[in-house]
Tab-separated table of C-alpha atoms in Angstrom:
chain	number	residue	atom	x	y	z
A	118	UNK	CA	-50.089	-21.201	15.630
A	119	UNK	CA	-53.384	-19.437	16.287
A	120	UNK	CA	-53.095	-15.673	15.903
A	121	UNK	CA	-53.547	-14.493	19.462
A	122	UNK	CA	-51.616	-11.663	21.019
A	123	UNK	CA	-51.801	-10.193	24.486
A	124	UNK	CA	-50.647	-6.801	25.638
A	125	UNK	CA	-48.866	-5.859	27.689
A	126	UNK	CA	-46.810	-8.995	28.339
A	127	UNK	CA	-45.593	-7.716	31.680
A	128	UNK	CA	-46.968	-5.022	33.951
A	129	UNK	CA	-46.257	-3.778	37.450
A	130	UNK	CA	-48.865	-1.530	38.983
A	131	UNK	CA	-49.791	-0.133	42.374
A	132	UNK	CA	-52.738	-1.145	44.521
A	133	UNK	CA	-55.835	0.871	43.705
A	134	UNK	CA	-54.921	1.758	40.127
A	135	UNK	CA	-57.021	0.644	37.143
A	136	UNK	CA	-55.456	-1.820	34.719
A	137	UNK	CA	-56.622	-2.986	31.298
A	138	UNK	CA	-55.268	-6.045	29.542
A	139	UNK	CA	-55.890	-6.584	25.857
A	140	UNK	CA	-56.371	-9.754	23.869
A	141	UNK	CA	-56.356	-9.589	20.077
A	142	UNK	CA	-57.126	-12.446	17.678
A	143	UNK	CA	-56.851	-12.747	13.920
A	144	UNK	CA	-58.792	-16.054	13.669
A	145	UNK	CA	-62.328	-14.614	13.732
A	146	UNK	CA	-63.295	-17.135	16.425
A	147	UNK	CA	-66.579	-16.484	18.181
A	148	UNK	CA	-65.562	-17.398	21.728
A	149	UNK	CA	-62.935	-15.591	23.775
A	150	UNK	CA	-61.917	-16.234	27.375
A	151	UNK	CA	-59.873	-14.687	30.155
A	152	UNK	CA	-58.183	-16.973	32.684
A	153	UNK	CA	-55.838	-16.413	35.557
A	154	UNK	CA	-53.183	-18.950	36.540
A	155	UNK	CA	-51.887	-19.215	40.073
A	156	UNK	CA	-49.760	-21.897	41.745
A	157	UNK	CA	-51.937	-24.650	43.183
A	158	UNK	CA	-55.074	-23.435	41.414
A	159	UNK	CA	-54.478	-24.251	37.788
A	160	UNK	CA	-56.328	-22.115	35.277
A	161	UNK	CA	-59.470	-20.400	36.495
A	162	UNK	CA	-61.993	-18.713	34.245
A	163	UNK	CA	-62.605	-15.013	34.919
A	164	UNK	CA	-65.000	-14.008	32.119
A	165	UNK	CA	-65.784	-15.196	28.646
A	166	UNK	CA	-67.467	-13.840	25.535
A	167	UNK	CA	-69.668	-15.619	23.017
A	168	UNK	CA	-69.963	-12.724	20.614
A	169	UNK	CA	-69.618	-8.977	20.249
A	170	UNK	CA	-71.060	-7.356	23.368
A	171	UNK	CA	-72.067	-10.804	24.716
A	172	UNK	CA	-70.159	-11.734	27.854
A	173	UNK	CA	-70.666	-13.881	30.948
A	174	UNK	CA	-68.964	-14.443	34.276
A	175	UNK	CA	-66.619	-17.236	35.147
A	176	UNK	CA	-65.771	-18.662	38.551
A	177	UNK	CA	-63.500	-15.805	39.715
A	178	UNK	CA	-65.108	-12.696	38.209
A	179	UNK	CA	-65.203	-10.456	41.298
A	180	UNK	CA	-63.056	-7.347	40.780
A	181	UNK	CA	-62.880	-7.809	37.009
A	182	UNK	CA	-64.905	-6.497	34.093
A	183	UNK	CA	-64.660	-7.205	30.378
A	184	UNK	CA	-65.691	-5.669	27.114
A	185	UNK	CA	-65.856	-6.881	23.541
A	186	UNK	CA	-66.774	-4.213	21.022
A	187	UNK	CA	-65.168	-6.028	18.064
A	188	UNK	CA	-64.831	-9.703	17.227
A	189	UNK	CA	-61.062	-9.536	17.388
A	190	UNK	CA	-60.596	-7.716	20.707
A	191	UNK	CA	-61.444	-8.770	24.267
A	192	UNK	CA	-60.449	-6.429	27.086
A	193	UNK	CA	-60.057	-7.329	30.747
A	194	UNK	CA	-60.196	-4.469	33.248
A	195	UNK	CA	-59.235	-4.450	36.884
A	196	UNK	CA	-61.091	-1.378	38.140
A	197	UNK	CA	-58.967	-1.026	41.270
A	198	UNK	CA	-56.110	-3.494	41.371
A	199	UNK	CA	-55.402	-5.428	44.562
A	200	UNK	CA	-52.416	-7.555	45.545
A	201	UNK	CA	-54.584	-10.679	45.281
A	202	UNK	CA	-54.864	-9.996	41.556
A	203	UNK	CA	-51.149	-10.528	41.064
A	204	UNK	CA	-51.155	-13.429	38.616
A	205	UNK	CA	-50.490	-14.569	35.091
A	206	UNK	CA	-53.449	-13.835	32.835
A	207	UNK	CA	-54.180	-15.861	29.724
A	208	UNK	CA	-56.553	-15.140	26.909
A	209	UNK	CA	-57.966	-18.022	24.875
A	210	UNK	CA	-60.184	-18.413	21.828
A	211	UNK	CA	-62.297	-21.215	20.426
A	212	UNK	CA	-64.543	-21.859	17.459
A	213	UNK	CA	-67.369	-23.254	19.563
A	214	UNK	CA	-67.931	-23.892	23.250
A	215	UNK	CA	-66.930	-27.567	23.150
A	216	UNK	CA	-63.912	-27.274	20.909
A	217	UNK	CA	-60.266	-26.903	21.777
A	218	UNK	CA	-59.081	-23.590	23.066
A	219	UNK	CA	-56.057	-21.756	21.730
A	220	UNK	CA	-54.165	-19.715	24.263
A	221	UNK	CA	-52.233	-16.501	24.027
A	222	UNK	CA	-48.731	-16.069	25.487
A	223	UNK	CA	-49.968	-14.597	28.776
A	224	UNK	CA	-49.570	-11.345	30.711
A	225	UNK	CA	-47.683	-11.338	33.981
A	226	UNK	CA	-49.281	-8.752	36.258
A	227	UNK	CA	-47.769	-7.705	39.578
A	228	UNK	CA	-49.736	-5.468	41.932
A	229	UNK	CA	-47.552	-3.874	44.606
B	159	UNK	CA	-68.044	-26.204	40.860
B	160	UNK	CA	-66.666	-29.357	39.308
B	161	UNK	CA	-63.209	-30.249	40.515
B	162	UNK	CA	-60.578	-32.013	38.498
B	163	UNK	CA	-57.829	-33.457	40.645
B	164	UNK	CA	-54.547	-34.364	39.024
B	165	UNK	CA	-51.892	-36.632	40.471
B	166	UNK	CA	-49.094	-36.501	41.066
B	167	UNK	CA	-48.598	-32.746	41.393
B	168	UNK	CA	-44.871	-33.046	40.677
B	169	UNK	CA	-42.870	-35.732	38.956
B	170	UNK	CA	-39.130	-35.797	38.371
B	171	UNK	CA	-37.785	-38.684	36.328
B	172	UNK	CA	-34.831	-39.598	34.176
B	173	UNK	CA	-34.896	-39.843	30.436
B	174	UNK	CA	-36.084	-43.242	29.245
B	175	UNK	CA	-38.447	-43.903	32.143
B	176	UNK	CA	-42.189	-44.402	31.778
B	177	UNK	CA	-44.799	-42.417	33.707
B	178	UNK	CA	-48.540	-42.021	34.149
B	179	UNK	CA	-50.459	-38.912	35.130
B	180	UNK	CA	-54.008	-39.138	36.416
B	181	UNK	CA	-56.993	-36.805	36.196
B	182	UNK	CA	-59.994	-37.600	38.394
B	183	UNK	CA	-63.373	-36.061	39.106
B	184	UNK	CA	-66.708	-36.911	40.685
B	185	UNK	CA	-68.452	-35.352	37.685
B	186	UNK	CA	-69.201	-36.904	34.325
B	187	UNK	CA	-67.567	-35.077	31.423
B	188	UNK	CA	-68.884	-34.888	27.889
B	189	UNK	CA	-65.317	-34.437	26.681
B	190	UNK	CA	-61.899	-34.136	28.213
B	191	UNK	CA	-58.802	-32.425	26.889
B	192	UNK	CA	-55.121	-32.615	27.762
B	193	UNK	CA	-52.843	-29.611	27.390
B	194	UNK	CA	-49.099	-29.110	27.851
B	195	UNK	CA	-47.673	-25.800	28.973
B	196	UNK	CA	-44.040	-24.762	28.809
B	197	UNK	CA	-42.584	-21.984	30.975
B	198	UNK	CA	-43.555	-18.507	29.795
B	199	UNK	CA	-46.101	-19.783	27.288
B	200	UNK	CA	-49.792	-20.596	27.129
B	201	UNK	CA	-51.135	-24.163	27.216
B	202	UNK	CA	-51.187	-26.098	23.954
B	203	UNK	CA	-53.779	-28.780	23.247
B	204	UNK	CA	-52.464	-32.347	22.980
B	205	UNK	CA	-55.657	-34.360	22.587
B	206	UNK	CA	-59.420	-34.459	23.091
B	207	UNK	CA	-61.238	-37.616	24.203
B	208	UNK	CA	-64.977	-37.921	23.961
B	209	UNK	CA	-66.112	-41.532	24.281
B	210	UNK	CA	-65.938	-43.558	27.500
B	211	UNK	CA	-63.084	-46.067	27.276
B	212	UNK	CA	-61.496	-44.205	24.368
B	213	UNK	CA	-57.742	-44.551	23.914
B	214	UNK	CA	-55.727	-42.157	21.771
B	215	UNK	CA	-52.051	-42.288	20.979
B	216	UNK	CA	-49.792	-39.408	20.051
B	217	UNK	CA	-46.331	-40.836	19.388
B	218	UNK	CA	-45.042	-41.855	22.849
B	219	UNK	CA	-48.094	-40.421	24.650
B	220	UNK	CA	-51.179	-42.567	25.321
B	221	UNK	CA	-54.383	-40.975	26.579
B	222	UNK	CA	-57.303	-42.893	28.030
B	223	UNK	CA	-60.787	-41.734	28.985
B	224	UNK	CA	-62.442	-43.736	31.759
B	225	UNK	CA	-65.457	-45.889	30.976
B	226	UNK	CA	-67.660	-43.694	33.162
B	227	UNK	CA	-66.140	-40.498	31.704
B	228	UNK	CA	-65.120	-39.270	35.162
B	229	UNK	CA	-61.392	-39.822	34.856
B	230	UNK	CA	-58.539	-39.892	32.409
B	231	UNK	CA	-54.892	-40.838	32.285
B	232	UNK	CA	-51.839	-39.832	30.300
B	233	UNK	CA	-49.040	-42.363	29.908
B	234	UNK	CA	-45.657	-41.388	28.509
B	235	UNK	CA	-43.334	-44.121	27.298
B	236	UNK	CA	-39.575	-43.576	27.329
B	237	UNK	CA	-39.745	-39.970	28.475
B	238	UNK	CA	-37.470	-37.413	26.848
B	239	UNK	CA	-36.219	-34.065	28.141
B	240	UNK	CA	-38.527	-32.397	25.617
B	241	UNK	CA	-41.510	-33.798	27.539
B	242	UNK	CA	-40.724	-31.469	30.440
B	243	UNK	CA	-43.623	-29.138	31.206
B	244	UNK	CA	-46.914	-28.655	33.002
B	245	UNK	CA	-49.630	-31.090	31.960
B	246	UNK	CA	-53.213	-29.958	32.399
B	247	UNK	CA	-56.429	-31.888	31.970
B	248	UNK	CA	-59.629	-29.970	31.294
B	249	UNK	CA	-63.206	-31.099	30.878
B	250	UNK	CA	-66.625	-29.980	29.733
B	251	UNK	CA	-69.707	-31.195	31.546
B	252	UNK	CA	-73.125	-31.386	30.004
B	253	UNK	CA	-74.493	-28.734	32.344
B	254	UNK	CA	-71.694	-26.219	32.098
B	255	UNK	CA	-70.606	-24.389	29.010
B	256	UNK	CA	-67.185	-23.683	30.447
B	257	UNK	CA	-64.001	-25.699	30.425
B	258	UNK	CA	-62.843	-26.725	33.913
B	259	UNK	CA	-59.101	-27.183	34.318
B	260	UNK	CA	-57.295	-29.554	36.622
B	261	UNK	CA	-54.617	-28.402	39.029
B	262	UNK	CA	-51.815	-29.651	36.801
B	263	UNK	CA	-48.887	-32.060	36.952
B	264	UNK	CA	-45.448	-30.573	36.620
B	265	UNK	CA	-43.094	-33.030	34.896
B	266	UNK	CA	-39.329	-32.689	34.805
B	267	UNK	CA	-37.294	-35.111	32.729
B	268	UNK	CA	-33.532	-35.080	33.211
B	269	UNK	CA	-30.672	-36.784	31.405
């Protein structure tokens, strides 16, 4: 199994509070991704990174920001959480942009 | 935004039956991947197909990429309870550097 961990695994937070999710990899892969998974929508890309300090937006980036200061860590921040951001968040890594992606175990976030 | 439509959305069958899951798009994909996801876990890659008309087999699973590279299918022969899960197709297009996921097919296999 690819060495990908996500923390926390579960979180309940209140509307309006900031939340940061962490993805950590031990594979030294260049690309890292944040997805959210919701019923009826499949997996949707939030942001991705193609190197340290190099990031780009995905299809559902509004309300989210990311940072990657080290190869192994990719942080997803919800500046002011809303109920619509209740979801399961997955981090993924890949060697190159066209190769298979390895997914972390997910973080279940509930915004009340 | 390229859309990948999967059908059926839900499938409940008994062990030993055969089934086919479809993944369709109006876009041409340079490659297409199939993943399986079990409850509480992240998706795990099953196969990648690249060439139009390509067929790949993984034990009882057969994957086919359409000739025009706009669609794909997954056929499971003699399903087992261990095949239960969410099956996701995902594709790269030549113009997008991001993987687009289908909506998923949830398969339940019972004894």
